[in-house]
Coordinates of C-alpha atoms in Angstrom, one line a residue:
M1 CA -50.4 -10.0 25.7
Y2 CA -48.3 -7.2 24.3
K3 CA -45.1 -9.3 24.3
A4 CA -46.9 -12.3 23.0
V5 CA -48.3 -10.4 20.0
L6 CA -45.0 -8.7 19.2
G7 CA -43.1 -12.0 19.6
L8 CA -45.5 -13.9 17.3
L9 CA -45.3 -11.2 14.6
G10 CA -41.5 -11.2 14.8
L11 CA -41.2 -15.0 14.5
I12 CA -43.6 -15.0 11.5
I13 CA -41.4 -12.4 9.7
L14 CA -38.2 -14.2 10.6
S15 CA -39.5 -17.5 9.5
C16 CA -40.7 -16.0 6.2
Q17 CA -37.2 -14.7 5.7
Q18 CA -35.7 -18.1 6.4
S19 CA -38.0 -19.8 3.9
H20 CA -38.1 -17.1 1.2
A21 CA -34.7 -16.0 0.0
T22 CA -35.8 -13.2 -2.4
P23 CA -34.5 -9.9 -1.0
L24 CA -37.1 -7.5 0.4
R25 CA -37.3 -4.0 -1.0
G26 CA -35.4 -1.4 1.1
T27 CA -33.3 -1.7 4.1
P28 CA -32.9 0.4 7.3
G29 CA -30.8 3.4 6.5
H30 CA -31.8 3.5 2.8
H31 CA -35.6 3.7 3.3
N32 CA -37.7 4.5 6.3
D33 CA -39.0 1.0 6.8
A34 CA -37.9 0.7 10.4
Y35 CA -41.6 0.9 11.4
Q36 CA -42.0 -2.5 9.8
I37 CA -39.6 -4.2 12.2
P38 CA -41.2 -5.2 15.5
V39 CA -39.6 -5.0 18.9
L40 CA -39.4 -8.6 20.0
P41 CA -39.9 -9.7 23.7
N42 CA -37.0 -9.2 26.1
Q43 CA -36.2 -12.6 27.7
V44 CA -33.2 -11.4 29.6
S45 CA -33.6 -12.2 33.3
D46 CA -30.1 -11.0 34.3
P47 CA -29.2 -7.8 32.4
V48 CA -25.7 -7.6 33.9
G49 CA -25.0 -11.2 33.2
Y50 CA -26.2 -10.6 29.6
Y51 CA -23.7 -7.7 29.3
H52 CA -20.8 -9.9 30.5
R53 CA -21.7 -12.7 28.1
K54 CA -21.9 -10.2 25.2
T55 CA -18.5 -8.9 26.1
Q56 CA -17.2 -12.5 26.2
L57 CA -18.7 -13.0 22.7
F58 CA -16.4 -10.3 21.3
T59 CA -13.4 -11.9 23.0
L60 CA -14.3 -15.2 21.4
V61 CA -14.6 -13.6 18.0
E62 CA -11.2 -12.0 18.4
S63 CA -9.7 -15.3 19.4
E64 CA -11.5 -17.0 16.4
D65 CA -13.1 -19.7 18.5
W66 CA -16.0 -20.1 16.1
P67 CA -17.8 -23.1 17.7
A68 CA -17.9 -21.2 21.0
V69 CA -19.0 -18.1 19.1
V70 CA -22.0 -19.9 17.6
K71 CA -22.9 -21.5 21.0
L72 CA -22.8 -18.2 22.9
A73 CA -24.4 -16.1 20.1
T74 CA -27.3 -18.6 19.9
E75 CA -27.9 -18.1 23.6
L76 CA -27.8 -14.3 23.4
T77 CA -30.1 -14.1 20.4
R78 CA -32.5 -16.4 22.1
D79 CA -32.6 -14.2 25.2
Y80 CA -32.6 -10.8 23.4
Q81 CA -33.6 -10.6 19.7
N82 CA -33.4 -6.9 19.1
D83 CA -29.6 -6.4 18.8
G84 CA -28.2 -6.7 15.2
V85 CA -24.7 -7.2 16.5
T86 CA -25.3 -10.6 18.2
W87 CA -27.2 -11.8 15.1
Y88 CA -24.3 -10.7 12.9
L89 CA -21.8 -12.6 15.1
L90 CA -23.9 -15.7 15.1
S91 CA -23.9 -15.6 11.3
L92 CA -20.2 -14.9 11.3
G93 CA -19.6 -18.0 13.5
Y94 CA -21.5 -20.2 11.1
R95 CA -19.8 -18.7 8.0
Q96 CA -16.3 -19.3 9.4
Q97 CA -17.2 -22.9 9.8
Q98 CA -18.7 -23.0 6.2
Q99 CA -22.2 -23.7 7.5
W100 CA -23.6 -21.6 4.7
Q101 CA -27.3 -22.4 5.1
A102 CA -27.3 -21.8 8.8
A103 CA -25.6 -18.4 8.4
I104 CA -28.3 -16.9 6.2
A105 CA -31.2 -16.3 8.6
P106 CA -29.2 -14.6 11.3
L107 CA -27.4 -12.4 8.7
K108 CA -30.8 -11.3 7.3
R109 CA -31.9 -10.4 10.9
A110 CA -28.7 -8.4 11.4
L111 CA -29.4 -6.6 8.1
Q112 CA -32.9 -5.8 9.2
L113 CA -31.7 -4.3 12.5
G114 CA -28.5 -2.7 11.4
V115 CA -25.0 -3.3 12.9
R116 CA -22.0 -1.3 14.0
L117 CA -19.0 -3.4 15.1
Q118 CA -17.0 -0.7 16.9
R119 CA -14.7 -3.3 18.5
L120 CA -14.3 -5.4 15.5
P121 CA -13.4 -3.2 12.5
K122 CA -12.0 -6.2 10.6
W123 CA -15.5 -7.4 9.7
H124 CA -17.8 -5.7 7.3
D125 CA -21.0 -4.4 8.8
N126 CA -22.3 -1.9 6.3
P127 CA -25.7 -2.9 4.8
N128 CA -24.4 -3.3 1.3
D129 CA -21.5 -5.4 2.5
M130 CA -23.9 -7.7 4.3
M131 CA -25.9 -8.0 1.1
V132 CA -22.8 -9.1 -0.7
T133 CA -22.1 -11.7 2.0
L134 CA -25.7 -13.0 1.6
A135 CA -25.0 -13.4 -2.1
E136 CA -21.8 -15.3 -1.3
L137 CA -23.7 -17.6 1.0
Y138 CA -26.2 -18.4 -1.7
G139 CA -23.3 -18.8 -4.2
E140 CA -21.8 -21.5 -2.0
L141 CA -25.1 -23.2 -2.0
N142 CA -25.1 -23.0 -5.8
D143 CA -28.3 -21.0 -5.7
K144 CA -27.5 -18.6 -8.6
R145 CA -30.9 -16.9 -8.6
N146 CA -30.7 -15.7 -5.1
A147 CA -27.0 -15.0 -5.3
M148 CA -27.6 -12.6 -8.2
L149 CA -30.6 -11.1 -6.5
W150 CA -28.5 -10.1 -3.5
L151 CA -25.7 -8.9 -5.6
E152 CA -28.1 -6.7 -7.6
R153 CA -29.4 -5.3 -4.3
A154 CA -25.9 -4.6 -3.0
L155 CA -25.0 -2.8 -6.2
Q156 CA -28.2 -0.8 -6.1
A157 CA -27.3 0.2 -2.6
R158 CA -24.0 1.6 -4.0
W159 CA -21.7 -1.2 -2.9
D160 CA -18.3 0.3 -3.6
D161 CA -15.9 -2.5 -4.6
K162 CA -17.5 -4.1 -7.6
P163 CA -14.1 -4.8 -9.2
A164 CA -13.3 -7.3 -6.4
L165 CA -15.9 -9.7 -7.7
T166 CA -13.8 -10.3 -10.8
G167 CA -10.4 -10.0 -9.3
R168 CA -9.8 -6.6 -10.8
S169 CA -9.7 -4.6 -7.6
L170 CA -6.7 -2.8 -6.1
F171 CA -7.4 -4.8 -3.0
S172 CA -8.1 -8.2 -4.5
R173 CA -6.5 -9.7 -7.6
K174 CA -8.4 -13.0 -7.5
P175 CA -12.1 -13.4 -8.5
N176 CA -14.5 -13.9 -5.6
P177 CA -14.4 -17.7 -5.0
H178 CA -18.0 -17.9 -3.7
F179 CA -19.4 -17.6 -7.2
V180 CA -17.2 -20.0 -9.0
A181 CA -20.1 -22.3 -10.0
F182 CA -21.6 -19.7 -12.3
A183 CA -18.7 -17.2 -12.7
Q184 CA -18.5 -17.7 -16.4
D185 CA -22.2 -17.3 -17.2
D186 CA -22.9 -14.4 -19.4
D187 CA -25.6 -12.8 -17.2
F188 CA -23.3 -13.0 -14.1
R189 CA -20.3 -11.6 -16.0
Q190 CA -22.4 -8.7 -17.2
L191 CA -23.7 -8.0 -13.7
V192 CA -20.3 -7.9 -12.1
G193 CA -18.6 -5.9 -14.8
A194 CA -16.3 -8.6 -16.2
E195 CA -14.6 -8.0 -19.6
P196 CA -16.9 -9.2 -22.4
E197 CA -15.4 -12.3 -24.1
S198 CA -16.2 -11.1 -27.6
E199 CA -13.2 -9.6 -29.6
A200 CA -14.7 -6.2 -30.4
H201 CA -13.2 -3.5 -32.5
R202 CA -11.0 -1.0 -30.7
D203 CA -13.6 1.8 -31.0
A204 CA -16.4 -0.5 -29.8
R205 CA -14.2 -1.5 -26.7
W206 CA -13.7 2.1 -25.7
R207 CA -17.4 2.9 -26.3
Y208 CA -18.3 -0.1 -24.0
D209 CA -16.0 1.4 -21.3
L210 CA -17.5 4.9 -21.7
H211 CA -21.0 3.7 -21.2
Y212 CA -20.0 1.4 -18.4
L213 CA -18.4 4.4 -16.6
A214 CA -21.5 6.5 -17.2
E215 CA -23.6 3.7 -15.6
E216 CA -21.3 3.4 -12.7
I217 CA -21.5 7.1 -12.1
R218 CA -25.3 6.8 -12.0
R219 CA -25.1 3.7 -9.7
L220 CA -22.4 4.8 -7.3
H221 CA -22.5 8.5 -7.0
V222 CA -24.7 9.6 -4.1
S223 CA -26.0 12.7 -6.0
A224 CA -24.5 12.8 -9.5
F225 CA -26.6 15.7 -10.7
H226 CA -26.3 18.0 -7.7
R227 CA -24.2 20.5 -9.8
M228 CA -24.8 19.5 -13.5
S229 CA -28.0 18.6 -15.2
E230 CA -28.6 15.0 -16.3
Q231 CA -29.1 16.3 -19.9
A232 CA -25.6 17.9 -19.8
F233 CA -24.2 14.6 -18.6
E234 CA -25.9 12.7 -21.4
R235 CA -24.7 15.2 -24.0
K236 CA -21.1 14.8 -22.8
V237 CA -21.3 11.0 -23.0
A238 CA -22.7 11.3 -26.6
Q239 CA -20.0 13.7 -27.6
I240 CA -17.2 11.4 -26.3
D241 CA -18.9 8.4 -28.0
K242 CA -18.9 10.3 -31.3
R243 CA -15.3 11.4 -31.1
I244 CA -13.7 8.1 -30.1
P245 CA -12.6 7.1 -33.6
A246 CA -10.6 10.3 -33.9
L247 CA -8.9 10.0 -30.5
N248 CA -5.9 7.9 -29.4
D249 CA -6.2 5.9 -26.2
Q250 CA -4.7 8.5 -23.9
Q251 CA -7.1 11.2 -25.4
V252 CA -10.1 8.9 -24.7
V253 CA -8.9 8.6 -21.0
F254 CA -8.6 12.4 -20.8
E255 CA -12.2 12.7 -22.0
L256 CA -13.3 10.2 -19.3
M257 CA -11.4 12.4 -16.8
Q258 CA -13.4 15.4 -18.0
L259 CA -16.6 13.4 -17.6
L260 CA -15.8 12.7 -14.0
G261 CA -14.8 16.4 -13.6
M262 CA -18.3 17.4 -14.3
L263 CA -19.3 15.9 -10.9
E264 CA -17.7 18.8 -9.1
N265 CA -16.9 17.2 -5.8
G266 CA -13.9 15.4 -4.4
H267 CA -13.3 11.6 -4.5
N268 CA -14.0 11.4 -8.3
F269 CA -10.9 10.5 -10.4
I270 CA -9.1 8.1 -12.7
V271 CA -5.6 7.1 -12.0
P272 CA -4.3 6.6 -15.6
A273 CA -1.3 4.5 -14.6
W274 CA -2.7 1.0 -14.1
G275 CA -4.8 0.2 -17.2
K276 CA -4.2 -2.1 -20.1
A277 CA -4.8 0.8 -22.5
G278 CA -4.7 4.6 -22.2
N279 CA -2.1 5.1 -19.5
T280 CA -0.5 8.5 -19.6
Q281 CA 3.1 9.6 -19.4
Q282 CA 4.1 11.8 -16.5
L283 CA 6.7 14.6 -16.1
P284 CA 9.7 13.8 -14.0
V285 CA 9.1 16.6 -11.6
Q286 CA 6.6 17.5 -8.9
F287 CA 5.0 21.0 -8.8
Y288 CA 3.7 22.8 -5.8
L289 CA 1.8 26.1 -5.5
F290 CA 3.3 28.6 -3.0
E291 CA 2.3 32.2 -2.4
E292 CA 4.9 33.3 -5.0
G293 CA 3.7 30.9 -7.7
L294 CA 4.3 27.4 -9.0
F295 CA 7.6 25.7 -8.0
I296 CA 9.4 22.4 -8.5
V297 CA 9.7 20.6 -5.1
A298 CA 10.8 17.1 -6.1
A299 CA 12.3 15.5 -9.3
D300 CA 13.7 12.3 -10.7
S301 CA 17.4 11.9 -10.4
D302 CA 18.3 13.5 -13.8
Y303 CA 16.3 16.6 -12.9
R304 CA 17.0 17.2 -9.3
H305 CA 19.0 20.3 -10.2
L306 CA 15.6 21.9 -11.0
I307 CA 14.3 21.6 -7.4
G308 CA 13.6 25.1 -6.1
K309 CA 13.0 26.7 -9.5
Q310 CA 9.9 28.6 -10.2
V311 CA 7.8 27.6 -13.2
L312 CA 6.7 30.6 -15.2
S313 CA 5.1 28.8 -18.1
I314 CA 4.3 25.4 -19.6
G315 CA 4.4 25.5 -23.3
N316 CA 3.2 28.9 -24.2
T317 CA 0.7 29.0 -21.3
P318 CA 1.5 31.0 -18.1
A319 CA 1.9 28.5 -15.2
L320 CA -1.0 29.9 -13.1
R321 CA -3.3 29.9 -16.2
A322 CA -2.3 26.3 -16.9
L323 CA -3.1 25.5 -13.2
E324 CA -6.5 27.1 -13.6
K325 CA -7.3 25.0 -16.6
T326 CA -6.8 21.7 -14.7
G327 CA -10.1 22.4 -12.9
V328 CA -12.0 20.6 -15.6
V329 CA -10.4 17.3 -14.7
N330 CA -10.1 18.0 -10.9
P331 CA -13.6 17.7 -9.4
R332 CA -13.2 19.1 -6.0
D333 CA -14.9 20.1 -2.7
N334 CA -13.2 23.5 -2.6
N335 CA -10.4 25.4 -4.2
M336 CA -7.9 24.4 -1.5
Q337 CA -8.2 21.0 -3.1
Q338 CA -7.4 22.7 -6.5
A339 CA -4.3 24.2 -4.9
W340 CA -3.4 20.7 -3.8
L341 CA -4.2 18.5 -6.8
G342 CA -4.0 21.0 -9.7
P343 CA -0.2 20.8 -9.7
Y344 CA -0.5 17.0 -9.8
Y345 CA -2.7 17.2 -12.9
L346 CA -0.1 19.5 -14.5
S347 CA 2.4 16.6 -14.3
L348 CA 0.3 14.4 -16.6
A349 CA 1.3 14.7 -20.3
S350 CA -2.1 13.7 -21.7
V351 CA -3.8 16.2 -19.5
L352 CA -1.5 19.0 -20.7
Q353 CA -2.2 18.0 -24.3
G354 CA -6.0 17.7 -23.7
L355 CA -6.1 21.1 -22.2
G356 CA -4.3 22.6 -25.1
I357 CA -1.3 23.6 -23.0
I358 CA 1.1 21.5 -25.2
E359 CA 0.8 20.2 -28.7
H360 CA 2.8 16.9 -28.4
S361 CA 2.8 14.8 -25.3
H362 CA 6.3 13.2 -25.8
E363 CA 8.1 16.4 -24.8
V364 CA 7.1 19.4 -22.6
V365 CA 8.8 22.8 -22.8
V366 CA 8.8 24.7 -19.5
T367 CA 10.2 28.1 -18.7
I368 CA 11.7 28.4 -15.2
R369 CA 13.4 31.0 -13.1
G370 CA 16.0 30.5 -10.3
D371 CA 17.2 32.6 -7.4
D372 CA 19.4 34.6 -9.8
L373 CA 16.2 35.7 -11.5
Q374 CA 17.5 34.4 -14.8
T375 CA 14.9 32.6 -16.9
Q376 CA 15.5 29.6 -19.1
Q377 CA 13.6 27.2 -21.3
L378 CA 14.1 23.5 -21.0
T379 CA 12.5 20.4 -22.3
L380 CA 11.2 17.7 -19.9
T381 CA 10.8 14.2 -21.2
P382 CA 7.8 12.4 -19.8
R383 CA 8.2 8.9 -18.5
A384 CA 5.7 6.2 -17.5
M385 CA 3.3 7.4 -14.8
Q386 CA 4.0 6.3 -11.2
F387 CA 1.3 6.6 -8.6
N388 CA 1.7 6.0 -4.9
G389 CA -1.0 8.3 -3.8
F390 CA -1.6 12.0 -4.5
P391 CA 1.6 14.0 -3.9
K392 CA 2.4 15.7 -0.6
L393 CA 4.9 18.5 0.0
P394 CA 8.2 16.8 0.8
R395 CA 8.9 17.6 4.5
Q396 CA 12.3 18.0 6.1
H397 CA 11.7 15.4 8.8
P398 CA 12.9 11.9 7.9
Q399 CA 9.8 10.1 9.3
S400 CA 7.6 8.2 6.8
E401 CA 5.3 6.3 9.1
P402 CA 1.6 7.2 9.1
Y403 CA 1.8 8.4 12.7
W404 CA 4.6 9.2 15.1
S405 CA 5.2 11.6 18.0
K406 CA 8.0 13.4 19.9
L407 CA 8.2 15.6 22.9
L408 CA 9.3 19.2 22.5
P409 CA 10.7 19.8 26.0
E410 CA 11.6 23.4 25.4
H411 CA 7.9 24.1 24.6
K412 CA 6.5 21.5 27.1
A413 CA 4.5 20.1 24.1
L414 CA 3.7 16.7 22.8
Y415 CA 3.8 16.8 19.0
V416 CA 2.0 14.1 17.0
N417 CA 2.4 13.8 13.2
F418 CA -0.6 12.0 11.8
N419 CA -0.3 11.9 8.0
A420 CA -2.4 8.9 7.0
V421 CA -5.4 7.1 8.6
R422 CA -4.1 3.6 8.5
E423 CA -2.4 1.2 10.8
R424 CA 1.4 0.8 11.3
K425 CA 2.8 -2.7 11.2
D426 CA 4.6 -2.3 14.5
V427 CA 2.1 -0.5 16.6
S428 CA -1.7 -0.2 16.1
L429 CA -3.3 3.2 16.2
D430 CA -5.1 2.2 19.5
A431 CA -1.8 1.2 21.0
F432 CA -0.1 4.3 19.8
N433 CA -2.9 6.4 21.4
Q434 CA -2.5 4.5 24.7
Q435 CA 1.2 5.5 24.6
L436 CA 0.2 9.1 24.1
R437 CA -2.2 9.0 27.0
E438 CA 0.4 7.6 29.3
T439 CA 2.7 10.5 28.4
L440 CA -0.1 12.9 29.1
L441 CA -1.1 11.2 32.4
A442 CA 2.5 11.4 33.5
G443 CA 2.3 15.2 33.1
Q444 CA 5.1 15.3 30.5
A445 CA 3.3 17.8 28.3
K446 CA 1.5 21.0 28.9
H447 CA 0.5 21.4 25.3
F448 CA -0.7 19.0 22.6
I449 CA 0.0 19.6 18.8
V450 CA -1.7 17.3 16.2
D451 CA -0.2 17.8 12.7
L452 CA -2.8 16.9 10.0
R453 CA -1.3 18.9 7.1
D454 CA -0.4 15.8 5.1
N455 CA -3.4 13.7 6.1
S456 CA -5.5 13.1 3.0
G457 CA -7.5 10.2 4.4
G458 CA -7.7 6.5 5.0
N459 CA -9.9 4.3 7.2
G460 CA -12.3 6.5 9.1
F461 CA -13.2 3.7 11.5
L462 CA -9.8 4.1 13.1
L463 CA -10.4 7.6 14.3
P464 CA -12.2 7.3 17.7
S465 CA -9.1 6.6 19.7
T466 CA -7.2 9.7 18.5
I467 CA -10.3 11.9 19.1
A468 CA -10.5 10.4 22.6
T469 CA -6.9 11.2 23.3
A470 CA -7.4 14.9 22.3
V471 CA -10.5 15.1 24.6
L472 CA -8.5 13.5 27.4
F473 CA -5.7 16.1 27.0
E474 CA -8.1 19.0 27.4
A475 CA -9.6 17.4 30.5
L476 CA -6.3 16.7 32.1
V477 CA -4.7 20.1 31.2
P478 CA -7.4 22.7 31.0
D479 CA -4.9 25.5 30.9
G480 CA -2.9 23.9 28.1
K481 CA -3.3 24.5 24.4
L482 CA -4.5 21.9 22.0
M483 CA -3.5 22.8 18.4
I484 CA -4.2 21.2 15.1
L485 CA -2.0 22.0 12.1
T486 CA -4.0 21.9 8.8
G487 CA -3.5 22.5 5.1
R488 CA -4.8 21.8 1.6
N489 CA -4.0 18.1 2.0
T490 CA -6.2 17.8 5.1
F491 CA -9.0 15.8 3.4
S492 CA -11.4 12.8 3.7
A493 CA -10.8 10.8 6.8
G494 CA -8.0 13.2 7.8
H495 CA -10.6 16.0 7.7
D496 CA -13.0 13.8 9.7
L497 CA -10.4 13.7 12.4
L498 CA -10.1 17.5 12.3
M499 CA -13.8 17.8 12.6
G500 CA -14.1 15.2 15.3
I501 CA -11.6 16.9 17.6
S502 CA -12.9 20.4 16.8
K503 CA -16.4 19.5 17.8
L504 CA -15.5 18.1 21.2
T505 CA -12.7 20.5 22.2
S506 CA -11.6 24.1 21.9
A507 CA -8.7 23.2 19.6
I508 CA -6.8 26.1 17.9
V509 CA -6.5 25.5 14.1
V510 CA -3.2 26.6 12.6
G511 CA -2.1 26.8 8.9
E512 CA -4.2 26.8 5.8
P513 CA -7.9 26.2 5.2
S514 CA -8.7 22.5 4.8
G515 CA -9.0 20.7 1.5
T516 CA -12.7 19.8 2.0
R517 CA -15.9 20.9 3.7
P518 CA -17.4 19.9 7.1
N519 CA -20.3 18.4 5.2
A520 CA -19.4 16.9 1.8
I521 CA -20.0 14.1 -0.6
G522 CA -17.1 11.6 -0.2
E523 CA -16.1 7.9 0.2
A524 CA -14.3 5.9 -2.5
G525 CA -16.5 3.8 -4.8
W526 CA -14.0 1.9 -7.0
F527 CA -14.4 1.1 -10.6
T528 CA -12.4 -0.8 -13.2
L529 CA -13.3 -0.3 -16.8
P530 CA -13.9 -3.7 -18.4
Y531 CA -11.8 -3.4 -21.5
S532 CA -9.1 -0.8 -20.9
G533 CA -8.7 -1.7 -17.2
Q534 CA -8.5 1.9 -16.2
I535 CA -9.1 2.3 -12.4
G536 CA -10.7 5.1 -10.6
V537 CA -13.1 6.3 -7.8
I538 CA -16.6 7.7 -7.6
S539 CA -17.8 9.4 -4.4
S540 CA -20.6 7.2 -3.1
Q541 CA -21.7 8.6 0.3
F542 CA -22.6 11.9 2.0
H543 CA -20.6 12.6 5.1
Q544 CA -22.0 15.1 7.6
Q545 CA -19.3 15.9 10.1
G546 CA -20.7 19.4 10.9
A547 CA -24.2 20.5 11.9
A548 CA -27.0 19.9 9.4
E549 CA -26.9 23.6 8.3
D550 CA -23.1 23.9 8.3
S551 CA -22.3 25.6 5.0
R552 CA -18.6 26.3 5.5
V553 CA -16.5 25.6 2.4
W554 CA -13.6 24.6 4.6
L555 CA -12.4 24.7 8.2
A556 CA -10.6 28.1 8.3
P557 CA -7.6 28.4 10.6
D558 CA -7.7 30.5 13.8
L559 CA -4.0 31.2 13.1
P560 CA -3.7 31.6 9.3
V561 CA -0.1 31.0 8.0
A562 CA 0.9 31.6 4.4
L563 CA 3.2 29.1 2.7
T564 CA 6.1 30.7 0.8
A565 CA 8.7 29.1 -1.4
K566 CA 11.3 31.3 0.3
D567 CA 10.5 29.8 3.8
Y568 CA 10.1 26.2 2.5
F569 CA 13.4 26.0 0.6
A570 CA 15.2 27.7 3.5
G571 CA 14.0 24.7 5.6
T572 CA 11.6 26.8 7.8
D573 CA 8.4 25.2 8.9
V574 CA 6.4 28.4 9.3
V575 CA 3.2 26.7 10.4
L576 CA 4.8 24.7 13.3
D577 CA 6.8 27.8 14.2
A578 CA 3.7 29.9 14.4
A579 CA 2.1 27.4 16.7
L580 CA 5.1 27.3 18.9
I581 CA 5.2 31.1 19.1
L582 CA 1.6 31.1 20.2
L583 CA 2.5 28.6 22.9
S584 CA 5.3 30.8 24.1
S585 CA 3.1 33.9 24.2
G586 CA 1.2 32.5 27.2
S587 CA -2.1 33.8 25.8
R588 CA -5.2 31.5 25.9

């Protein structure tokens, strides 16, 4: 009787979903409506056989045998209806064969139950991604009403790549093809943030972008008013709106950067290099903050003779005071992030001008000092901004891959440099970790060093294999030392890796405090301003990597090591050296 009642209730709900395309309010994970979702009868007579068939389903998906995927997923969802994964893969099989109508009901069921595709990171299993997929299915059926309803729902659930709908995303330069039937309709264009077709006055265009950004902050940010009041935010928007006629394009973008700065947490920024209007000029040098002060660590070819010089002032402003001023455009999780990104903002001419550090943005006077302690003033000529990611301290090693390793025989240590959470073209991260495990299993290393100093993030779904390798090392070599090198750039997914290893092992942290907190607002919700084309990010999720009450402002090192310009320019890696000295000491 129990199974019959639950089964009947579930079939009624599912059939209603199949016939009624309007989205229901709330989804698991966004609202506590899980109590509305029944447990349907278990028809599995052979649990072990079911497990093997489900494993086979993953293999079929990986081989892209879509008819076989549909056949097997249909059998699995008939036998057991409470697993969102099999429903999702059934829908995927239909979608890949362009059977749009058939794909809708199983995807709605997957959305109800929730999905995590650990083995298939290629496919999008977040609830708001599934909502967009449902919108695409309805778009292919030329059902504009339901396509827009599901898009609205995805956007309300903070879907984070809205620019992709119009082909204005960093990751997609072509409009989403599923909505071609109504892509030019005014209501659709407004919903997806397309550039309005009217030829508005320049000030009106900037005002449109300003208010679009304000609305995207409200839509995307997981807690926009956790540090500022909504009234202060509204006042700032009104002030910018009023000032636009008196500002040039670069100055407007600076004001927008200040607006984002009010959010006061990381993952909120504009990259003023890729827009149609308002791009800034950039100094031809890279600054870095050492214990002794601000130094030039990299430069364009005409300025390389300045590498190693200390910067005493920019314009008439002392260098450290100038660095402090950048805080208004550098929303950050902690002040290690200010030490990391503050020098980057000092390289942007429009930021220097907006902060009152320089009067004219076409030339920048700096006062520097060399090893001879002689000071001199010189003029730097800004050039077009180039952005390939936030700057890292140039290292002496020649490797540029996101991850690589080497054995240090004299220390009986395996050293892994992991500076970006993304896949290499030649070897996947899973395959790389398998190589590391074979080295460890062969007994070639007594100690394990993971260098995360330059790891400012990437795809967090790729982290489990590296965490597993660290755990394996500690199990294999209980008397060995597991060490993690950290610094101000250890941020986002790089910091998630630090936390993942630290929670499961007794790793020794060496270097500087990290550039974010164990529990922090993060993620990257992309926006593209409709008229100017300026691109940036708003933090759209809360990441809890620590305990619920973990209030640490960073992960402090067990072995704190200060970075000095003297050591750096002498070619000494004091952080790695400190780790190796501890290894040699023999202490636990």
